[in-house]
mmCIF file of C-alpha atoms in Angstrom:
data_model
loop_
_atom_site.group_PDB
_atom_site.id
_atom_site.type_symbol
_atom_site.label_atom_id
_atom_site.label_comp_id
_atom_site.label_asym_id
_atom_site.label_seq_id
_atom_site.Cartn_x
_atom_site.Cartn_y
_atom_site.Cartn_z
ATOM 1 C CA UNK A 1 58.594 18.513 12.478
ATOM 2 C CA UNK A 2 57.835 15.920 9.598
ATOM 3 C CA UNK A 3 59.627 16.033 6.372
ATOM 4 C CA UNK A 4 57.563 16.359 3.423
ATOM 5 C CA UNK A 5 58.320 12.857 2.384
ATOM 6 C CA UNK A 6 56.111 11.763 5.448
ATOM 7 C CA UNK A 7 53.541 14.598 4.718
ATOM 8 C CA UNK A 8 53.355 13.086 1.010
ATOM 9 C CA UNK A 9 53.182 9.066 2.592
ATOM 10 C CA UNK A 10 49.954 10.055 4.614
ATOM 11 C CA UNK A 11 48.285 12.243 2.231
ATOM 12 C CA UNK A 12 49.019 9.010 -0.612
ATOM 13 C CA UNK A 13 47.661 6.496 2.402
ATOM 14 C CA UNK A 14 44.433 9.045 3.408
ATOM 15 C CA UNK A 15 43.627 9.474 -0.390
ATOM 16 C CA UNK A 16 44.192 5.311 -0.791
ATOM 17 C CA UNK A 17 41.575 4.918 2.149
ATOM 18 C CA UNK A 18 39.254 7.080 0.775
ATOM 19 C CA UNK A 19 39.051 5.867 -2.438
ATOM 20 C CA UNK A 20 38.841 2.045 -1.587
ATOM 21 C CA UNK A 21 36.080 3.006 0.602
ATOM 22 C CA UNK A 22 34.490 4.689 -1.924
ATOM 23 C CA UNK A 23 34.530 1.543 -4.057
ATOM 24 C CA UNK A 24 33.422 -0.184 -1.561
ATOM 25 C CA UNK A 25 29.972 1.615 -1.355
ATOM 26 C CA UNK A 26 29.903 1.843 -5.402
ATOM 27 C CA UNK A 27 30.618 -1.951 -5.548
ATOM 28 C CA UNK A 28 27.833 -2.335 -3.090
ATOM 29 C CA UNK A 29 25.375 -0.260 -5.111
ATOM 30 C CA UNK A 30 25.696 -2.395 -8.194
ATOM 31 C CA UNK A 31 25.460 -4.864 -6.013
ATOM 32 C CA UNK A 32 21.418 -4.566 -4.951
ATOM 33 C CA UNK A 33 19.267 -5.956 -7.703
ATOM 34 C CA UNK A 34 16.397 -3.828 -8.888
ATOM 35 C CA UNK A 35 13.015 -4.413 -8.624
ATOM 36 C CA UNK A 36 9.894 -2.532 -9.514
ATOM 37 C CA UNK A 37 6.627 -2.887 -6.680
ATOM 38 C CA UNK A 38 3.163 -0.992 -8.428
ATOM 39 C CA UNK A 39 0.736 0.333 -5.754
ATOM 40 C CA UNK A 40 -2.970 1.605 -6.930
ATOM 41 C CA UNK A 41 -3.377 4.318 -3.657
ATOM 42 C CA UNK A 42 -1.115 6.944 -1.530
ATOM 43 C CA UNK A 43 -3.213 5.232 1.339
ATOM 44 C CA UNK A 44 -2.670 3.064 4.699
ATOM 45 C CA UNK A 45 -2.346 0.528 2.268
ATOM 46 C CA UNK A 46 0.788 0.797 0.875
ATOM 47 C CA UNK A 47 2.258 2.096 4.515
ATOM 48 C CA UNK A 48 4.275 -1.547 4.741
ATOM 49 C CA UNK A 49 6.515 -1.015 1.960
ATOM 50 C CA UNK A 50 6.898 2.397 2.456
ATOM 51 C CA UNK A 51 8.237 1.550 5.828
ATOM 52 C CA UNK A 52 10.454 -0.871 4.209
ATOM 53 C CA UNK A 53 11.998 1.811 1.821
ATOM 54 C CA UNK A 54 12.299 4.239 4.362
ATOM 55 C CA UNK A 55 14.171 1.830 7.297
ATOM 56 C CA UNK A 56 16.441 0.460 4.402
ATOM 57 C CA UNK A 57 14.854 -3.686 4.512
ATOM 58 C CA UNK A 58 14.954 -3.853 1.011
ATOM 59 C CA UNK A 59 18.822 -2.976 0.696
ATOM 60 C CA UNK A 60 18.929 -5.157 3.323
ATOM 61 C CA UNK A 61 18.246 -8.021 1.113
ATOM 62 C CA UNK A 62 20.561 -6.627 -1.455
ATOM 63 C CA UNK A 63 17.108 -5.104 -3.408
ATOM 64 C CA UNK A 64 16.522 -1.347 -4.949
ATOM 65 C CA UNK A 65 13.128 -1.225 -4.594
ATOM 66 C CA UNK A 66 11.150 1.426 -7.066
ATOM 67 C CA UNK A 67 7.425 1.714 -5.939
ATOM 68 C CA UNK A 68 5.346 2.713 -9.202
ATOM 69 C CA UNK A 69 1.517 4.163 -8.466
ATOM 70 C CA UNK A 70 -0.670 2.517 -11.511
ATOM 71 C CA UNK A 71 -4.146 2.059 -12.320
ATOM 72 C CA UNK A 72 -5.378 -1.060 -9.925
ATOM 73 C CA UNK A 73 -6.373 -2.777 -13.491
ATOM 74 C CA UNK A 74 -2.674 -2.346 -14.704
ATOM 75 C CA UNK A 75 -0.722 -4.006 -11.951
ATOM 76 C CA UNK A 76 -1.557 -7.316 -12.815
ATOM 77 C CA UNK A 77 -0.903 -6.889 -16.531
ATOM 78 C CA UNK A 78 2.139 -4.676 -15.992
ATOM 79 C CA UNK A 79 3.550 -7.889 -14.091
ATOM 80 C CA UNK A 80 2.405 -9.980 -16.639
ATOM 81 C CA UNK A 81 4.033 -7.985 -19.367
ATOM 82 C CA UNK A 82 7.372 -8.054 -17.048
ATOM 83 C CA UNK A 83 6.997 -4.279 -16.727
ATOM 84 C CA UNK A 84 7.070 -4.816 -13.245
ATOM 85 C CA UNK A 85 8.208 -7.299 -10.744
ATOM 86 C CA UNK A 86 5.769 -6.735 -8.312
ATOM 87 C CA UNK A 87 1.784 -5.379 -7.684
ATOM 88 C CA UNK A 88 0.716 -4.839 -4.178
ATOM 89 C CA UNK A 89 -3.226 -4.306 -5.701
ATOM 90 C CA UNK A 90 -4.923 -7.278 -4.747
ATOM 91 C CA UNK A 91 -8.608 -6.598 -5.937
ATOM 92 C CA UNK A 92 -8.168 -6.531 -9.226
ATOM 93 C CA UNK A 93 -5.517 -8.516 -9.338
ATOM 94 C CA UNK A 94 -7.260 -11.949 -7.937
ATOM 95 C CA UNK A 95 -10.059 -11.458 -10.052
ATOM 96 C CA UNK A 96 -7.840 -11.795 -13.114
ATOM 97 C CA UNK A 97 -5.774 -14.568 -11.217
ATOM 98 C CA UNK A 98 -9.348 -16.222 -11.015
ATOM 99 C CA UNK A 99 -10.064 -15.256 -14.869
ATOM 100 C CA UNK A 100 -6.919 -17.689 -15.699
ATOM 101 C CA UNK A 101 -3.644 -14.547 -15.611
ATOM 102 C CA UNK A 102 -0.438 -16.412 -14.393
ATOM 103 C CA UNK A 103 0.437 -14.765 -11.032
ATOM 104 C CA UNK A 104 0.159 -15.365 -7.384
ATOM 105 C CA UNK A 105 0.182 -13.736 -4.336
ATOM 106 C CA UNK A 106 3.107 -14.930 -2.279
ATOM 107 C CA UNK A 107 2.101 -12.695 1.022
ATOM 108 C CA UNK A 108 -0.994 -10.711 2.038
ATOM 109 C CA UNK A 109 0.339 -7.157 3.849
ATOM 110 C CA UNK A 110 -3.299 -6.175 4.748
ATOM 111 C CA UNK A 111 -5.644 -8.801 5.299
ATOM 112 C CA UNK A 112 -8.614 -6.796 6.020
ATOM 113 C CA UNK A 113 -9.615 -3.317 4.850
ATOM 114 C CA UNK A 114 -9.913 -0.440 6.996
ATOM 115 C CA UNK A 115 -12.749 1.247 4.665
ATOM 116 C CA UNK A 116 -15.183 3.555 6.489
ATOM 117 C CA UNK A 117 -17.980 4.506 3.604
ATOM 118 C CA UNK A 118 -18.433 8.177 3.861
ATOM 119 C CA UNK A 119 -21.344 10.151 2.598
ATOM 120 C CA UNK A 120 -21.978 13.848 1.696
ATOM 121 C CA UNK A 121 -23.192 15.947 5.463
ATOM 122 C CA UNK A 122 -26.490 15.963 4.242
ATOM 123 C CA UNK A 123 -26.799 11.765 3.956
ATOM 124 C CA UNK A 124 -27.097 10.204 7.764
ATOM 125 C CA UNK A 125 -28.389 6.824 6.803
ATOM 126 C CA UNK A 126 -27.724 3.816 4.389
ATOM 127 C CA UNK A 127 -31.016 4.501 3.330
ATOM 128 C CA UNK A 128 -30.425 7.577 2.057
ATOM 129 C CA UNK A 129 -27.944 6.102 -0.933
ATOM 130 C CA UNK A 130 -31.069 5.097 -2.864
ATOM 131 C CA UNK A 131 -30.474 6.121 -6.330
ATOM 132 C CA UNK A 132 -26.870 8.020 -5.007
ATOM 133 C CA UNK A 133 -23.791 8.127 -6.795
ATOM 134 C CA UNK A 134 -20.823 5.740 -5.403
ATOM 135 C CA UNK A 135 -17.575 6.525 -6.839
ATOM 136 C CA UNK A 136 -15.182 3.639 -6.839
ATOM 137 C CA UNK A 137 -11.528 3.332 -8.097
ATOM 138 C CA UNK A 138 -11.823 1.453 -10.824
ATOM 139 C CA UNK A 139 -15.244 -1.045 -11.384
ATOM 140 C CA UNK A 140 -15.555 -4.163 -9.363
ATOM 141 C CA UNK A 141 -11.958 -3.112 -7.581
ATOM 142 C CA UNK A 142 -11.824 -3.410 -3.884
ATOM 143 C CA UNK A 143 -13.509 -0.177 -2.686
ATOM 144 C CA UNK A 144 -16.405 -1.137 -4.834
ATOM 145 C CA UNK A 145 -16.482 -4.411 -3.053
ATOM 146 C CA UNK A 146 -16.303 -3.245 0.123
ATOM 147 C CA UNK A 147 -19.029 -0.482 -0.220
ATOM 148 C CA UNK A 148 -21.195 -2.831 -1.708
ATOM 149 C CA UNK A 149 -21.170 -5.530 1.284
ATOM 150 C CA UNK A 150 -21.395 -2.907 4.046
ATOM 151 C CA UNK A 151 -24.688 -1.690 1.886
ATOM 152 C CA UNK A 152 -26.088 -5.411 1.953
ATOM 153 C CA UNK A 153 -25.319 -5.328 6.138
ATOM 154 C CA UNK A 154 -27.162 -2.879 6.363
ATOM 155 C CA UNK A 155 -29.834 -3.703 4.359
ATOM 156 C CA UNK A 156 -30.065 -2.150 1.503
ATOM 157 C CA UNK A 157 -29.422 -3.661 -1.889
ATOM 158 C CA UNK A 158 -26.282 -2.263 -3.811
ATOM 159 C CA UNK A 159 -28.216 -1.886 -7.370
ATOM 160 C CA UNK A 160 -29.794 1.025 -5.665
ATOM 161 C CA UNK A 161 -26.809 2.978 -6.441
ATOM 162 C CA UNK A 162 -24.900 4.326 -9.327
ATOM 163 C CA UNK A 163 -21.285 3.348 -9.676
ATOM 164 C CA UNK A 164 -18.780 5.685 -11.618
ATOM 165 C CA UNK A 165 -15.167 4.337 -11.827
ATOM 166 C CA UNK A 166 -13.394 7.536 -11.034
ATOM 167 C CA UNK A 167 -9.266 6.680 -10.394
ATOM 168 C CA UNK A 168 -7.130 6.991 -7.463
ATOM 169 C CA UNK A 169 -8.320 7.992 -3.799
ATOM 170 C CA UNK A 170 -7.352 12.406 -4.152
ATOM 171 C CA UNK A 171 -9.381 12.231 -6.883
ATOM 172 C CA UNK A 172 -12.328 10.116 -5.500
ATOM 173 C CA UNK A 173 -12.677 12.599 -2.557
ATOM 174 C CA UNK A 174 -12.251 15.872 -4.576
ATOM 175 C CA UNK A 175 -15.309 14.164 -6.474
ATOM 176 C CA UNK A 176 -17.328 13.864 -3.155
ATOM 177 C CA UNK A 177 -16.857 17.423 -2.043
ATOM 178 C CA UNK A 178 -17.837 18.537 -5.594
ATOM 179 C CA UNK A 179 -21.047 16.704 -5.362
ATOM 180 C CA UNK A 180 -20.109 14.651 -8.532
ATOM 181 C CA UNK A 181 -21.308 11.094 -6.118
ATOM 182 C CA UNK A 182 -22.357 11.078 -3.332
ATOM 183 C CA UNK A 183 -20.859 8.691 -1.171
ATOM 184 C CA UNK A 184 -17.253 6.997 -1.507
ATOM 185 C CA UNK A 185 -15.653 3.711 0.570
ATOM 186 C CA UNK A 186 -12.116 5.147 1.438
ATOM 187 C CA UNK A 187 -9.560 4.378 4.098
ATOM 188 C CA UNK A 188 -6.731 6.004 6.276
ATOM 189 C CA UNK A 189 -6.093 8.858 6.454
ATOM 190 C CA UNK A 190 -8.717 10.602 3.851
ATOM 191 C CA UNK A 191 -11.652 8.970 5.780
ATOM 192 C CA UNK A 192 -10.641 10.782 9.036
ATOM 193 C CA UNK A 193 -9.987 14.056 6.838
ATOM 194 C CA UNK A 194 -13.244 14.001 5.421
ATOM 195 C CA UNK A 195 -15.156 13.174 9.043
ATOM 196 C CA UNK A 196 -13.343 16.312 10.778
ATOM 197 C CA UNK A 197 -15.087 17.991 8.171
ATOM 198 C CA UNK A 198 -18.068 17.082 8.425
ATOM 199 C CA UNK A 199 -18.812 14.266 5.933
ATOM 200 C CA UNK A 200 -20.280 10.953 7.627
ATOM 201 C CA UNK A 201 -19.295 7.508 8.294
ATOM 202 C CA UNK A 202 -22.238 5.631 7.284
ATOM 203 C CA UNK A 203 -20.817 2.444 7.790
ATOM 204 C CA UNK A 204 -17.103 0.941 8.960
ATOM 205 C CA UNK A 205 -14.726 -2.153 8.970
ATOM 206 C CA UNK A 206 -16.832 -3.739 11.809
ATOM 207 C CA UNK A 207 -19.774 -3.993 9.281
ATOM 208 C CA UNK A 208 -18.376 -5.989 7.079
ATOM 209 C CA UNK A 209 -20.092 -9.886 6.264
ATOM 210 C CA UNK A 210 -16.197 -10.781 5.317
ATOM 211 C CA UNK A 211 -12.785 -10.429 5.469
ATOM 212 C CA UNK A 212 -11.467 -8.691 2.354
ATOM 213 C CA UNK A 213 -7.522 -8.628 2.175
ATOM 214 C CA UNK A 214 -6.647 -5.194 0.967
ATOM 215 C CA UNK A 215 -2.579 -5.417 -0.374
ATOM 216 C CA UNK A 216 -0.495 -8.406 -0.806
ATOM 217 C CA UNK A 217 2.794 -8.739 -3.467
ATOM 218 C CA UNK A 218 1.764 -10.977 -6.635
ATOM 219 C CA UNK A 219 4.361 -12.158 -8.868
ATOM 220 C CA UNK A 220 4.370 -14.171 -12.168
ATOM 221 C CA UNK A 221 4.140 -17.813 -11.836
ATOM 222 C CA UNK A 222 7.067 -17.679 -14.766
ATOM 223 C CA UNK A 223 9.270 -15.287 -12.215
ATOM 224 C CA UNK A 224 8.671 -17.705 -8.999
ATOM 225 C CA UNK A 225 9.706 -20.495 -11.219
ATOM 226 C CA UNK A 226 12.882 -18.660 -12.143
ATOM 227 C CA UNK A 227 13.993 -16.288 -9.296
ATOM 228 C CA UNK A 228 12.649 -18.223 -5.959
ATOM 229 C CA UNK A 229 15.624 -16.449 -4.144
ATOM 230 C CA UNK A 230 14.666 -13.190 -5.372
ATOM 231 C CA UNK A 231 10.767 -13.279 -4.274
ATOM 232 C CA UNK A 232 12.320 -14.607 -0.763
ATOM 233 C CA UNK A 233 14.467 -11.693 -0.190
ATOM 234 C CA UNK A 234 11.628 -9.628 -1.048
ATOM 235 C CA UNK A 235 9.050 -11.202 0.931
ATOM 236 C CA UNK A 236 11.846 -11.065 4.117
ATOM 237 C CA UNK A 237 12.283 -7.519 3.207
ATOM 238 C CA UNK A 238 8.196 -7.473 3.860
ATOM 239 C CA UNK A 239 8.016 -9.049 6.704
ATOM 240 C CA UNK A 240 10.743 -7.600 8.735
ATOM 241 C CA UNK A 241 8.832 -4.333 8.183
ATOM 242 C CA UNK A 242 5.550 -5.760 9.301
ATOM 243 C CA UNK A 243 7.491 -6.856 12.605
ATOM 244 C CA UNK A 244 8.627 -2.887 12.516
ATOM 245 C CA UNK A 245 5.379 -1.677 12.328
ATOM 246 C CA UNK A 246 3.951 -3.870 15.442
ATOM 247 C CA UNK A 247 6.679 -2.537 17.485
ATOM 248 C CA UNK A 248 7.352 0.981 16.886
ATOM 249 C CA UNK A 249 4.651 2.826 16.541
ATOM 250 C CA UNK A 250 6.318 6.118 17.009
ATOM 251 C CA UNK A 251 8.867 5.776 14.066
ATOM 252 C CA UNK A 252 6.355 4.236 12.391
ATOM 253 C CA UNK A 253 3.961 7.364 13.051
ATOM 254 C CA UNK A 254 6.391 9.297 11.377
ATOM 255 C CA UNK A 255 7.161 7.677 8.334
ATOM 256 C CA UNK A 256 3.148 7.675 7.639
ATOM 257 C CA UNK A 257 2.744 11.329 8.401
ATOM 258 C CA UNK A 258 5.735 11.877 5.850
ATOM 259 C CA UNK A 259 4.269 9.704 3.128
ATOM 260 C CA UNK A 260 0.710 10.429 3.653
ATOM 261 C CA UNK A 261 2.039 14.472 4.180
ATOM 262 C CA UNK A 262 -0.526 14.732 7.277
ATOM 263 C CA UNK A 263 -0.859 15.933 10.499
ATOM 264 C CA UNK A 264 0.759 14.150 13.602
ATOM 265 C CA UNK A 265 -3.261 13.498 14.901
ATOM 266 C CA UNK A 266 -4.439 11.530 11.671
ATOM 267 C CA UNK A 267 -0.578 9.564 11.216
ATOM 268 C CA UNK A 268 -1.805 8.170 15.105
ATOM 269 C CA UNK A 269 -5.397 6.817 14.358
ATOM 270 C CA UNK A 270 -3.728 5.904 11.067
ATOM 271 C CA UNK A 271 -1.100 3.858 12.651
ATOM 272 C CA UNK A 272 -3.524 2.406 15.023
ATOM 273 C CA UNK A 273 -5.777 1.323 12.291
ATOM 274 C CA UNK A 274 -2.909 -0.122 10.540
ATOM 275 C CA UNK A 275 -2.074 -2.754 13.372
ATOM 276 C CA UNK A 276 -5.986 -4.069 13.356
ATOM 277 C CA UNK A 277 -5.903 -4.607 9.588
ATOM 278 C CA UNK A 278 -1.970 -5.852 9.094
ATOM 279 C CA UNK A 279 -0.813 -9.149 8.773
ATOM 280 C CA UNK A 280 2.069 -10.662 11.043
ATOM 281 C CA UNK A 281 3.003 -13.116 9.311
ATOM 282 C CA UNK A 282 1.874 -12.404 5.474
ATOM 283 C CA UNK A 283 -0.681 -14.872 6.153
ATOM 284 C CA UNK A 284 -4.799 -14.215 6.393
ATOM 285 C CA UNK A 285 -5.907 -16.237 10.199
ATOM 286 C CA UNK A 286 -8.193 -18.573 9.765
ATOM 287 C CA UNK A 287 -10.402 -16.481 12.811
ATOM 288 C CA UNK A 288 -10.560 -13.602 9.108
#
């Protein structure tokens, strides 16, 4: 039988463990540096850091990541105002680095889009857009782009439409099934959602004259200068989840059909999609 001076020696030693290993894990926690990552869409887009949150790359590199959903015109300036470390929007945000703004994109996730342009049931042709409505994200962002040049390949000119900025890709659709435009680019997984019911793919990825990256991570020139070992541990946070994504497709199925809250059917062709647009290496081939 043990005498209550033992009983009192491993009680003190199990509380001892318990508490050093609780300061263990705090000490690790204030450990991981925060950074901030905007994304413009709950899309296919964003599905490489997502995967990175979920499979725990960022804490990896010692990093608590906070993904932030803004305006596609705000994530360059929220990086610019140091709101933000990161913007994954890279649209917008190239057309201000070309305007003169400070930043630059240090990886490319998605170097091509995976757009389909989808049209009201009772439009079957390109031809049919003449004097339509296109609602786009915001004007001149990526969408926009993307509609336009799959208009000019298939001949018809894009001032023959009506663009209304309308926001973020829930809205866009709810706008298309109210018959407030009439045709919308949008990718994985609302351009499968809107084909099962009904709505048409007038035109697709293959009909695009160009390759148009679709997400990347931009950071302030100032902030590169500063932190180089902080924008490497978050581009090798990236990248090992692009490696993820090529080579587990079933995991990776289920992390989209969590984020995107869809059925196991649309996370597949999602996923599938995904590999065809995604980068390896955050780099754009030369054969793009």
């Amino acid at each position: 039988m043990k005498q209550p001076k033992d009983v009192q020696m491993i009680v003190f030693l199990s509380l001892a463990f318990f508490l050093c290993g609780w300061w263990l894990d705090t000490a690790a926690g204030q450990d991981l540096q925060k950074v901030r990552i905007s994304y413009s869409s709950r899309s296919n887009s964003t599905t490489v850091y997502q995967v990175a949150l979920a499979k725990g790359f960022f804490k990896e590199e010692k990093l608590e990541a906070e993904m932030i959903q803004m305006n596609p015109r705000l994530g360059g300036l929220a990086v610019m105002n140091g709101d933000i470390e990161f913007t994954t929007t890279f649209g917008t945000t190239l057309r201000g680095i070309i305007q003169g703004l400070p930043l630059k994109f240090v990886a490319i996730s998605v170097r091509k889009t995976d757009h389909f342009l989808i049209s009201r049931p009772e439009l079957k042709t390109i031809q049919d857009l003449r004097g339509k409505r296109l609602g786009v994200s915001t004007l001149f962002g990526t969408d926009q782009l993307v509609a336009e040049d799959m208009m000019q390949s298939k001949g018809l000119n894009p001032s023959a439409v009506q663009v209304v900025a309308l926001g973020d890709a829930p809205v866009r659709v709810q706008a298309l099934r109210a018959g407030i435009v009439e045709v919308i680019a949008m990718n994985t997984p609302y351009d499968m959602v809107l084909m099962k019911d009904g709505y048409n793919a007038l035109a697709g990825p293959q009909d695009l004259k160009r390759a148009l990256p679709l997400a990347g991570l931009a950071v302030k020139d100032s902030l590169l200068k500063e932190k180089p070992a902080l924008i490497k541990r978050a581009l090798r946070a990236v990248l090992k989840s692009h490696r993820f994504i090529f080579d587990n497709k079933q995991e990776t199925t289920r992390i989209i059909m969590q984020w995107l809250s869809q059925p196991p059917d649309i996370a597949s062709r999602a996923y599938e999609l995904a590999l065809l647009a995604l980068s390896r290496n955050g780099e754009i081939p030369d054969a793009d």
